[in-house]
Amino acid sequence: MPLFYYEAIDSRGLTKQGTHEAELLKDVEQWLTSQHLTPVTVGVAGQGRNGAAHKVRAKGVTFLDRWLGIRLEDHILFCRQCATLLTAGVDMLRTLTILGKQLSNPVLRQVVMEIRSAIEQGESLSDAFAEHPKVFSVLYRNIVKVGEESGNLDSSFSYMADLLENEKEIRERIKAATRYPKIVIGALLAAVFFLMSYVVPKFVALFSMAKVELPFATRLLIGMSNFFASYNILIIALVVGLVLLYRMGLQYRQVVHLRDTILIRLPVFGPLHVKIYMARFSRVFAVLTRSGVDIIKTLTLSSAALENLILRDQLAAISAEVADGVALDEAMSHQPLFPDMVTQMVSVGVESGRTDEMMEKVADYYDTETDYTIKNLATLIEPLLLLFMGIMVGFIALAIFTPMWSMMEVMRGG
């Protein structure tokens, strides 16, 4: 029977380590739960000379680790484990020590140990998090800061895990809905590239020998084929250059503003992004309000949940109006991208003194709307995709077969 090592927390917040024989890892977890212990680390034990369990030493951070970075799943696991340990009564420093040993992602593990060292040197948790802006987003850091100030760090980490899990689910649903269109478009582009590079040139030679008059569609296809054959390296370099130029341009506000404006105005995808951001904004707003954060600071911190610059600018305008004494619902009504439903629910919440509850309902509503839109995304895309494929296939067929028919007519006449 396999031997497993474990590290767990008891009801007093003390760490317990040991080994246990079981068939499966989940059996060990069930056994720990029956012993009133909270599992932190469970794994297959190695065998030393005396048969005792030992852990494999953690590897250092390699170039590949840094290139792969920290996945969303790693952040979710980190937040969940922080919440679990803090709820069990473990202090923050001990929590970071435990996670620094058992996190699977080496980059995040190193960051956690650096945060632990900063706290030992007297820094606050939020300041230690702020030293790693590329790892922890503005929203992430602010949620931690609110939890630190209110004394509810466990709730803050639990909420952050919920928020990240929601984001992960939305990403996965969008990927699933667009997977088929991506495969079809990729296959179509590969087929067009193959035709342009290898098939069409052979027909060009055939048409040249036949000396038939070529229709416009055929001449256009031949021109495109010659362009692909002559400048394929230039085309690839141009595409790579445009991608790099776009990434460099994201450092400038004007470029980001233009990108986000186009994104908001896109059919189907524009309204979908607005729904996602409204759900995220409303949920963050509800949590901060419930935590006792004042309205101006809540609006400022909530803007971190909006990745779109247009929406952030409108939220900043709302915050400025509220600071000048305008009612929150009235200030929201002045901004075109904030729907009437949000404004009306905020108005009801302000009047009843239950703004947090109303914003939670708004978030639930937009989560439902987002799910519905994503489920229908493939249905909306497929007709456009079929139309595009039909036009491409029809154009290529017309360009190739029309001169062939002319050649057959010439041969019959001859």
Coordinates of C-alpha atoms in Angstrom, one line a residue:
M1 CA 0.0 0.0 0.0
P2 CA 1.4 3.5 -0.9
L3 CA 2.8 5.7 1.8
F4 CA 1.7 9.4 1.7
Y5 CA 3.2 12.3 3.6
Y6 CA 0.9 15.1 4.8
E7 CA 1.0 18.5 6.3
A8 CA -2.2 19.7 8.0
I9 CA -3.6 22.3 10.4
D10 CA -5.4 21.4 13.6
S11 CA -8.2 23.3 15.3
R12 CA -5.8 25.4 17.2
G13 CA -4.0 26.5 14.0
L14 CA -0.9 24.3 14.7
T15 CA 0.9 22.5 11.9
K16 CA 0.9 18.7 12.0
Q17 CA 3.2 16.6 9.7
G18 CA 3.3 12.9 9.3
T19 CA 2.7 9.9 7.0
H20 CA -0.3 7.6 6.4
E21 CA -0.8 4.5 4.3
A22 CA -3.7 4.5 1.9
E23 CA -4.7 3.3 -1.6
L24 CA -5.5 6.8 -3.0
L25 CA -4.6 10.4 -2.2
K26 CA -8.2 11.3 -1.5
D27 CA -8.4 8.5 1.1
V28 CA -5.6 10.4 3.0
E29 CA -7.6 13.6 2.8
Q30 CA -10.7 11.9 4.1
W31 CA -8.7 10.4 6.9
L32 CA -7.3 13.8 7.9
T33 CA -10.7 15.3 7.9
S34 CA -11.9 12.5 10.2
Q35 CA -9.1 13.4 12.5
H36 CA -10.3 17.1 12.6
L37 CA -7.3 18.3 10.6
T38 CA -7.3 20.6 7.6
P39 CA -5.1 19.2 4.7
V40 CA -2.5 21.6 3.4
T41 CA -0.1 19.3 1.5
V42 CA -0.6 15.6 0.7
G43 CA 1.7 13.7 -1.6
V44 CA 3.4 10.3 -2.3
A45 CA 6.3 9.9 0.1
G46 CA 9.8 8.9 -1.0
Q47 CA 11.6 6.1 0.8
G48 CA 14.9 6.8 2.5
R49 CA 17.2 4.3 4.1
N50 CA 15.0 4.2 7.2
G51 CA 11.8 4.1 5.2
A52 CA 10.7 7.6 6.3
A53 CA 8.8 9.9 4.1
H54 CA 10.6 12.9 2.6
K55 CA 9.7 15.7 0.1
V56 CA 11.5 16.3 -3.1
R57 CA 13.4 19.6 -2.8
A58 CA 11.8 22.5 -4.7
K59 CA 13.4 23.4 -7.9
G60 CA 14.7 26.9 -8.5
V61 CA 13.0 29.3 -10.9
T62 CA 14.3 28.6 -14.4
F63 CA 14.0 30.8 -17.5
L64 CA 11.2 28.5 -18.8
D65 CA 9.3 29.0 -15.5
R66 CA 9.5 32.8 -15.9
W67 CA 8.5 32.6 -19.5
L68 CA 5.4 30.5 -18.7
G69 CA 4.6 32.9 -15.8
I70 CA 1.8 32.4 -13.4
R71 CA -1.5 31.0 -14.6
L72 CA -4.9 32.1 -13.4
E73 CA -5.4 28.7 -11.8
D74 CA -2.3 29.3 -9.7
H75 CA -3.7 32.6 -8.4
I76 CA -7.1 30.9 -7.6
L77 CA -5.3 28.1 -5.7
F78 CA -3.2 30.6 -3.8
C79 CA -6.2 32.7 -2.7
R80 CA -8.2 29.6 -1.8
Q81 CA -5.4 28.2 0.4
C82 CA -4.8 31.6 2.0
A83 CA -8.5 31.8 2.9
T84 CA -8.6 28.2 4.2
L85 CA -5.5 28.7 6.4
L86 CA -6.6 32.1 7.7
T87 CA -10.1 30.8 8.5
A88 CA -8.4 27.9 10.4
G89 CA -6.7 30.5 12.7
V90 CA -3.2 30.4 11.1
D91 CA -1.6 33.9 11.1
M92 CA -0.6 35.5 7.8
L93 CA 3.2 35.0 8.2
R94 CA 2.8 31.3 8.9
T95 CA 0.3 31.0 6.0
L96 CA 2.9 32.4 3.6
T97 CA 5.5 30.1 5.1
I98 CA 3.4 27.1 4.4
L99 CA 2.4 28.2 0.9
G100 CA 5.9 29.1 0.1
K101 CA 6.9 25.4 0.6
Q102 CA 4.0 23.7 -1.2
L103 CA 2.9 25.9 -4.1
S104 CA 3.5 24.1 -7.4
N105 CA 4.3 27.2 -9.5
P106 CA 8.0 28.1 -8.8
V107 CA 7.5 31.8 -9.8
L108 CA 4.6 32.3 -7.5
R109 CA 6.4 30.3 -4.8
Q110 CA 9.4 32.7 -5.0
V111 CA 7.1 35.8 -4.9
V112 CA 5.3 34.5 -1.8
M113 CA 8.6 34.0 0.0
E114 CA 9.6 37.5 -1.0
I115 CA 6.3 38.8 0.5
R116 CA 7.0 36.8 3.6
S117 CA 10.5 38.4 4.0
A118 CA 9.0 41.9 3.5
I119 CA 6.5 41.3 6.2
E120 CA 9.2 40.0 8.6
Q121 CA 11.1 43.3 7.9
G122 CA 8.1 45.3 9.1
E123 CA 6.1 46.0 5.9
S124 CA 2.4 45.7 5.7
L125 CA 0.9 42.9 3.6
S126 CA -0.6 45.3 1.1
D127 CA 2.7 47.1 0.7
A128 CA 4.5 43.8 0.2
F129 CA 1.9 42.8 -2.5
A130 CA 2.3 46.2 -4.2
E131 CA 6.0 45.4 -4.7
H132 CA 4.9 42.8 -7.3
P133 CA 2.6 44.8 -9.7
K134 CA 3.3 42.3 -12.6
V135 CA 2.0 39.4 -10.5
F136 CA -0.9 41.0 -8.6
S137 CA -3.3 43.3 -10.4
V138 CA -4.4 46.6 -9.0
L139 CA -7.8 45.1 -8.0
Y140 CA -6.0 42.1 -6.4
R141 CA -3.8 44.4 -4.3
N142 CA -6.7 46.7 -3.3
I143 CA -8.9 43.8 -2.2
V144 CA -6.1 42.6 0.0
K145 CA -5.6 46.1 1.4
V146 CA -9.3 46.4 2.2
G147 CA -9.2 43.0 4.0
E148 CA -6.1 44.1 5.9
E149 CA -7.7 47.3 7.0
S150 CA -11.0 45.7 8.0
G151 CA -9.4 42.7 9.7
N152 CA -11.2 40.3 7.2
L153 CA -8.3 39.0 5.2
D154 CA -9.8 35.5 5.0
S155 CA -13.0 36.9 3.4
S156 CA -10.9 39.1 1.0
F157 CA -8.9 36.1 -0.3
S158 CA -12.0 34.0 -0.5
Y159 CA -13.8 36.8 -2.5
M160 CA -10.7 37.2 -4.8
A161 CA -10.7 33.4 -5.5
D162 CA -14.4 33.6 -6.4
L163 CA -13.8 36.6 -8.7
L164 CA -10.9 34.8 -10.4
E165 CA -12.8 31.6 -10.8
N166 CA -15.7 33.5 -12.4
E167 CA -13.2 35.1 -14.8
K168 CA -11.7 31.7 -15.6
E169 CA -15.1 30.2 -16.3
I170 CA -16.0 33.0 -18.7
R171 CA -12.7 32.7 -20.5
E172 CA -13.2 28.9 -20.9
R173 CA -16.8 29.4 -22.1
I174 CA -15.7 31.9 -24.7
K175 CA -12.9 29.6 -25.8
A176 CA -15.3 26.7 -26.2
A177 CA -17.8 28.8 -28.1
T178 CA -15.2 30.1 -30.5
R179 CA -13.1 26.9 -30.9
Y180 CA -15.0 25.6 -33.9
P181 CA -14.9 28.9 -35.8
K182 CA -11.2 29.2 -35.1
I183 CA -10.5 25.7 -36.4
V184 CA -12.5 26.3 -39.5
I185 CA -10.9 29.7 -40.2
G186 CA -7.4 28.3 -39.6
A187 CA -8.1 25.4 -42.0
L188 CA -9.5 27.7 -44.6
L189 CA -6.5 30.0 -44.4
A190 CA -4.1 27.1 -44.6
A191 CA -6.0 25.8 -47.7
V192 CA -5.9 29.2 -49.4
F193 CA -2.2 29.5 -48.7
F194 CA -1.6 26.0 -50.2
L195 CA -3.7 26.8 -53.3
M196 CA -1.9 30.1 -53.8
S197 CA 1.5 28.7 -53.3
Y198 CA 1.3 25.3 -55.2
V199 CA -1.9 24.7 -57.1
V200 CA -2.6 28.1 -58.8
P201 CA 0.9 28.4 -60.3
K202 CA 0.4 25.1 -62.1
F203 CA -2.9 26.4 -63.6
V204 CA -1.2 29.6 -64.6
A205 CA 1.3 27.7 -66.7
L206 CA -1.5 25.7 -68.3
F207 CA -3.5 28.9 -69.1
S208 CA -0.4 30.5 -70.6
M209 CA 0.1 27.6 -73.0
A210 CA -3.5 27.6 -74.0
K211 CA -3.4 31.4 -74.7
V212 CA -7.0 31.9 -73.7
E213 CA -8.4 35.2 -72.5
L214 CA -8.6 35.2 -68.8
P215 CA -11.5 36.7 -66.9
F216 CA -11.1 39.3 -64.2
A217 CA -11.5 36.8 -61.3
T218 CA -8.7 34.6 -62.7
R219 CA -6.4 37.5 -63.3
L220 CA -7.0 38.7 -59.7
L221 CA -6.3 35.2 -58.4
I222 CA -3.1 34.9 -60.4
G223 CA -2.0 38.3 -59.2
M224 CA -2.6 37.3 -55.6
S225 CA -0.8 34.0 -56.1
N226 CA 2.3 35.8 -57.6
F227 CA 2.3 38.3 -54.7
F228 CA 2.2 35.4 -52.2
A229 CA 5.0 33.6 -54.0
S230 CA 7.2 36.7 -54.5
Y231 CA 6.7 38.3 -51.1
N232 CA 5.9 35.5 -48.6
I233 CA 8.8 36.4 -46.4
L234 CA 7.9 40.1 -46.5
I235 CA 4.3 39.2 -45.6
I236 CA 5.4 37.2 -42.6
A237 CA 7.8 40.0 -41.5
L238 CA 5.0 42.6 -42.0
V239 CA 2.6 40.6 -39.8
V240 CA 5.2 40.1 -37.1
G241 CA 6.1 43.8 -37.3
L242 CA 2.5 44.9 -36.9
V243 CA 2.1 42.6 -33.9
L244 CA 5.2 44.1 -32.2
L245 CA 4.1 47.6 -33.1
Y246 CA 0.7 47.0 -31.6
R247 CA 2.3 45.7 -28.4
M248 CA 4.6 48.7 -28.2
G249 CA 1.7 51.0 -28.9
L250 CA -0.2 49.7 -25.8
Q251 CA 2.2 51.8 -23.7
Y252 CA 0.4 54.9 -25.0
R253 CA -3.0 55.9 -23.7
Q254 CA -4.2 57.1 -27.2
V255 CA -3.6 53.6 -28.6
V256 CA -5.3 51.8 -25.8
H257 CA -8.2 54.3 -26.0
L258 CA -8.6 53.6 -29.7
R259 CA -8.4 49.8 -29.2
D260 CA -11.0 49.9 -26.4
T261 CA -13.3 52.1 -28.4
I262 CA -13.3 49.6 -31.3
L263 CA -13.7 46.7 -28.9
I264 CA -16.8 48.3 -27.3
R265 CA -18.4 49.0 -30.7
L266 CA -17.9 45.6 -32.2
P267 CA -21.1 43.8 -32.9
V268 CA -21.8 40.9 -30.5
F269 CA -18.4 41.1 -28.8
G270 CA -18.9 44.7 -27.7
P271 CA -22.1 44.2 -25.7
L272 CA -20.6 40.9 -24.3
H273 CA -17.6 42.8 -22.9
V274 CA -19.9 45.5 -21.4
K275 CA -21.9 42.7 -19.6
I276 CA -18.8 41.0 -18.3
Y277 CA -17.4 44.3 -17.0
M278 CA -20.8 45.4 -15.5
A279 CA -21.0 42.1 -13.6
R280 CA -17.4 42.4 -12.3
F281 CA -17.8 46.1 -11.4
S282 CA -21.1 45.5 -9.5
R283 CA -19.7 42.6 -7.5
V284 CA -16.6 44.5 -6.5
F285 CA -18.7 47.5 -5.6
A286 CA -21.0 45.3 -3.4
V287 CA -18.0 43.8 -1.5
L288 CA -16.3 47.1 -0.9
T289 CA -19.6 48.7 0.2
R290 CA -20.3 45.8 2.6
S291 CA -16.8 46.2 4.0
G292 CA -17.5 49.8 5.0
V293 CA -15.4 51.5 2.3
D294 CA -16.7 55.1 1.5
I295 CA -18.4 55.7 -1.8
I296 CA -15.5 57.7 -3.5
K297 CA -12.9 55.1 -2.6
T298 CA -15.3 52.3 -3.6
L299 CA -15.7 53.9 -7.1
T300 CA -11.9 54.4 -7.4
L301 CA -11.1 50.8 -6.4
S302 CA -13.9 49.4 -8.5
S303 CA -12.4 50.9 -11.6
A304 CA -9.6 48.4 -11.3
A305 CA -12.1 45.7 -12.2
L306 CA -12.7 47.4 -15.6
E307 CA -10.0 46.6 -18.1
N308 CA -11.6 48.8 -20.7
L309 CA -10.3 52.4 -20.7
I310 CA -13.6 53.9 -21.9
L311 CA -15.5 52.4 -19.0
R312 CA -12.8 53.5 -16.6
D313 CA -13.0 57.1 -17.9
Q314 CA -16.7 57.1 -17.4
L315 CA -16.4 55.7 -13.9
A316 CA -13.9 58.4 -13.1
A317 CA -16.4 61.0 -14.3
I318 CA -19.1 59.4 -12.1
S319 CA -16.7 59.6 -9.1
A320 CA -15.9 63.2 -9.8
E321 CA -19.6 64.1 -9.9
V322 CA -20.3 62.2 -6.7
A323 CA -17.5 64.1 -5.0
D324 CA -19.2 67.3 -6.1
G325 CA -22.4 66.3 -4.4
V326 CA -24.3 64.6 -7.2
A327 CA -26.3 61.5 -6.3
L328 CA -24.7 58.2 -7.4
D329 CA -27.6 57.1 -9.6
E330 CA -27.9 60.5 -11.3
A331 CA -24.1 60.5 -12.0
M332 CA -24.3 57.0 -13.5
S333 CA -27.2 58.1 -15.7
H334 CA -25.0 60.7 -17.4
Q335 CA -22.7 58.0 -18.7
P336 CA -23.9 56.1 -21.9
L337 CA -22.2 52.8 -21.2
F338 CA -23.8 52.4 -17.8
P339 CA -27.1 50.7 -18.5
D340 CA -30.4 52.0 -17.0
M341 CA -30.8 48.8 -15.0
V342 CA -27.6 49.6 -13.1
T343 CA -28.7 53.1 -12.5
Q344 CA -32.2 52.1 -11.3
M345 CA -30.9 49.3 -9.0
V346 CA -28.4 51.8 -7.4
S347 CA -31.2 54.3 -6.9
V348 CA -33.3 51.6 -5.1
G349 CA -30.3 50.5 -3.0
V350 CA -29.5 54.1 -1.9
E351 CA -33.1 54.8 -0.9
S352 CA -33.4 51.5 1.0
G353 CA -29.9 51.6 2.5
R354 CA -29.1 48.2 0.9
T355 CA -26.8 49.2 -2.0
D356 CA -24.6 46.2 -1.5
E357 CA -27.5 43.8 -1.9
M358 CA -28.8 45.6 -5.0
M359 CA -25.3 45.5 -6.6
E360 CA -25.1 41.8 -5.9
K361 CA -28.4 41.3 -7.8
V362 CA -27.0 43.4 -10.7
A363 CA -23.9 41.3 -10.8
D364 CA -26.0 38.0 -10.8
Y365 CA -28.2 39.4 -13.6
Y366 CA -25.2 40.3 -15.8
D367 CA -23.6 37.0 -15.1
T368 CA -26.7 35.3 -16.3
E369 CA -26.8 37.6 -19.4
T370 CA -23.1 36.8 -20.1
D371 CA -23.8 33.0 -19.9
Y372 CA -26.7 33.4 -22.4
T373 CA -24.7 35.5 -24.8
I374 CA -21.7 33.1 -24.8
K375 CA -24.0 30.1 -25.4
N376 CA -25.5 31.9 -28.4
L377 CA -22.1 33.1 -29.6
A378 CA -21.5 30.1 -31.9
T379 CA -25.0 30.4 -33.3
L380 CA -24.3 34.0 -34.2
I381 CA -20.9 33.4 -35.7
E382 CA -21.5 30.2 -37.8
P383 CA -23.8 31.9 -40.4
L384 CA -21.1 34.6 -41.0
L385 CA -18.4 32.0 -41.1
L386 CA -20.4 29.9 -43.7
L387 CA -21.0 33.0 -45.8
F388 CA -17.3 33.9 -45.7
M389 CA -16.3 30.3 -46.7
G390 CA -18.9 30.3 -49.5
I391 CA -17.5 33.5 -51.0
M392 CA -13.9 32.3 -50.8
V393 CA -14.6 28.8 -52.3
G394 CA -16.9 30.3 -54.9
F395 CA -14.3 32.9 -56.0
I396 CA -11.5 30.3 -56.3
A397 CA -13.7 27.9 -58.2
L398 CA -14.9 30.6 -60.6
A399 CA -11.4 31.8 -61.2
I400 CA -10.1 28.3 -62.0
F401 CA -12.9 26.7 -63.8
T402 CA -14.0 29.6 -66.0
P403 CA -10.8 29.7 -68.2
M404 CA -10.9 25.8 -68.3
W405 CA -14.3 26.0 -69.9
S406 CA -13.0 28.5 -72.4
M407 CA -10.1 26.1 -73.1
M408 CA -12.5 23.3 -73.8
E409 CA -14.5 25.5 -76.1
V410 CA -11.3 26.4 -78.0
M411 CA -10.4 22.7 -78.3
R412 CA -13.8 21.8 -79.6
G413 CA -13.7 24.6 -82.1
G414 CA -10.2 23.5 -83.2

